Amino acid sequence: MAYGAAMAWTQPPEIVIFDFDGTLVDSDEALLVPFDELGVPREEVVMGSAVAEECKRLGISMDAYVSAYDTDTVQPYPGVGEMLAALPRWAVLSNKHPDSAVAEMARLGWEPELLMCADAFGWAHKSLKPMLDVLGLGPEDVVMVGDSEGDLRCAEEVGCRFLWAGWNERVRERRPGGQVLAEPADLASALAQR
């Protein structure tokens, strides 16, 4: 099936692909603090953007941002660790700088099958297509879980199923269309649905 075509959900996925910030970890504050330190008002920051694109847009050095980012503070949303432990296969697709993501994954003891960060996309916004190519899977084989419109666009561009991480307060407040998971524990039943 061609990428971007509509996909009927007829079987459980081979793998679950998660966004990282705002989906697996509650990182809004940690992501904003470096902007504070670099003199960027919080209201000017667009959350969910690729790190290089956002730094360029705001006129700051990505290296300075990454140096100011504290990889020791971010914590998972309640229930995320248990959710990941129950999955046979999972991967992470993130707009984050790889140095930060790798450090946080190591600290949390998480080992996704595949981690792709902003550098894998030429520092532009992430895309599911390269991840599917590396995994050797089609859109019918995966489900994406995320918290932003950018995450939804990733799923839509390849035609895979998308689930909203409703345990993130920003998602609950927006009340987006589509399937919203209230808690990480809800993922198992959502994956079993046809």
XYZ file of C-alpha atoms in Angstrom:
194
model
C 0.000 0.000 0.000
C 1.279 3.483 -0.819
C 2.334 5.812 1.953
C -0.407 8.274 2.855
C -3.287 6.032 1.737
C -6.160 5.449 4.145
C -5.601 2.354 6.254
C -8.221 0.048 7.733
C -7.246 -1.315 11.150
C -7.679 -5.087 10.941
C -4.971 -6.493 13.225
C -2.848 -5.494 16.211
C 0.300 -3.598 15.209
C 3.733 -5.166 14.948
C 5.193 -2.210 16.835
C 4.021 0.905 18.678
C 5.867 4.106 17.781
C 5.828 6.833 20.406
C 6.646 10.493 20.356
C 8.928 11.220 23.325
C 8.398 14.678 24.858
C 4.833 15.194 26.042
C 3.930 11.582 25.296
C 6.244 9.356 27.314
C 7.757 12.032 29.535
C 6.338 15.167 31.142
C 8.985 17.497 29.765
C 7.354 20.870 29.036
C 9.130 22.650 31.886
C 12.505 21.062 31.109
C 12.170 22.067 27.453
C 11.304 25.667 28.340
C 14.001 26.326 30.970
C 16.854 26.565 28.407
C 14.833 29.111 26.447
C 14.416 31.084 29.699
C 18.183 30.982 30.245
C 18.807 32.121 26.671
C 16.429 35.081 27.029
C 13.520 33.762 24.935
C 10.048 34.507 26.355
C 8.064 31.319 26.869
C 5.084 32.617 24.900
C 7.282 32.752 21.779
C 8.201 29.043 21.943
C 6.259 26.611 19.753
C 6.162 23.291 21.605
C 6.555 20.172 19.463
C 8.833 21.806 16.919
C 12.091 20.260 15.727
C 14.841 21.551 18.035
C 17.030 22.962 15.245
C 14.117 24.656 13.484
C 12.846 26.236 16.686
C 16.276 27.469 17.732
C 16.850 28.963 14.284
C 13.411 30.596 14.280
C 14.087 32.124 17.689
C 17.619 33.256 16.778
C 19.523 31.144 19.303
C 22.248 28.532 18.984
C 21.067 24.923 19.080
C 24.324 23.981 20.803
C 23.660 26.576 23.510
C 20.118 25.256 23.937
C 21.295 21.637 24.227
C 24.025 22.651 26.704
C 21.422 24.386 28.872
C 18.986 21.447 28.770
C 19.026 19.336 31.943
C 18.654 15.642 31.074
C 18.299 14.680 34.754
C 14.940 16.289 35.563
C 12.344 14.848 33.196
C 10.131 12.092 34.553
C 7.747 9.691 32.809
C 4.035 10.221 33.074
C 2.531 7.867 35.685
C 1.997 4.413 34.212
C 4.255 4.888 31.183
C 7.013 2.610 32.477
C 4.540 -0.208 33.028
C 2.970 0.394 29.606
C 6.350 0.133 27.866
C 7.343 -2.972 29.839
C 4.197 -4.736 28.609
C 4.914 -4.071 24.920
C 6.850 -6.648 22.903
C 8.079 -4.009 20.436
C 8.205 -0.231 20.662
C 10.162 2.617 19.118
C 10.564 6.368 19.621
C 10.279 9.066 16.955
C 11.275 12.481 18.300
C 12.081 16.043 17.271
C 14.521 16.138 20.195
C 18.299 16.480 19.902
C 19.759 12.944 20.013
C 22.216 13.744 22.823
C 19.352 14.728 25.127
C 17.135 11.814 24.114
C 19.856 9.189 24.508
C 20.837 10.549 27.938
C 17.241 10.538 29.153
C 16.546 7.053 27.776
C 19.646 5.732 29.541
C 18.701 7.381 32.835
C 15.176 5.942 32.620
C 16.471 2.495 31.664
C 14.403 2.457 28.477
C 15.591 0.556 25.419
C 13.337 1.113 22.420
C 13.874 -1.095 19.400
C 14.679 2.049 17.437
C 15.181 5.700 18.395
C 15.132 8.330 15.665
C 15.684 11.976 16.590
C 15.985 15.292 14.771
C 19.389 14.477 13.263
C 17.843 11.562 11.325
C 15.673 14.053 9.418
C 18.324 16.618 8.534
C 17.241 18.587 11.631
C 13.803 19.177 10.072
C 10.492 17.968 11.531
C 10.409 14.218 12.071
C 8.744 11.785 9.677
C 7.511 8.221 10.054
C 8.513 7.125 6.547
C 12.271 6.766 7.281
C 11.464 4.854 10.472
C 9.180 2.456 8.609
C 11.903 1.972 6.004
C 14.497 1.106 8.676
C 12.072 -1.256 10.424
C 11.012 -2.843 7.130
C 7.351 -2.317 8.001
C 4.349 -0.764 6.320
C 1.785 1.630 7.787
C -0.589 -1.259 8.474
C 2.031 -2.709 10.856
C 2.350 0.265 13.206
C 0.421 2.624 15.410
C 1.739 6.029 16.456
C 1.051 7.538 19.873
C 1.606 11.259 20.325
C 0.490 14.518 21.873
C 0.736 17.110 19.096
C -0.583 18.026 15.679
C 2.930 17.359 14.367
C 2.686 13.780 15.634
C -0.703 13.395 13.974
C 0.733 14.696 10.679
C 3.463 12.029 10.866
C 0.801 9.319 11.076
C -1.372 10.888 8.393
C 1.472 11.210 5.890
C 2.024 7.445 5.891
C -1.580 6.406 6.612
C -1.059 4.577 9.898
C -3.318 4.559 12.924
C -2.842 7.350 15.497
C -3.689 7.470 19.204
C -3.617 10.610 21.349
C -1.674 10.534 24.643
C -4.543 11.911 26.716
C -2.569 11.550 29.946
C -0.897 14.811 28.861
C -2.980 17.686 30.229
C -2.485 19.736 27.032
C -4.175 16.961 25.024
C -7.092 16.752 27.447
C -7.588 20.514 27.293
C -7.607 20.548 23.459
C -10.049 17.646 23.166
C -8.783 16.600 19.732
C -10.719 14.467 17.290
C -9.732 10.839 17.011
C -9.043 8.233 19.671
C -7.747 9.676 22.947
C -6.251 7.377 25.573
C -7.005 8.625 29.073
C -4.193 6.665 30.739
C -1.167 4.667 29.545
C -2.909 1.503 30.764
C -5.604 2.115 28.117
C -3.165 1.381 25.299
C -3.487 -2.412 25.558
C -7.242 -2.392 24.970
C -6.919 0.172 22.172
C -4.399 -2.049 20.365
C -6.765 -5.017 20.592
C -9.628 -3.119 18.908
C -10.446 -3.768 15.252
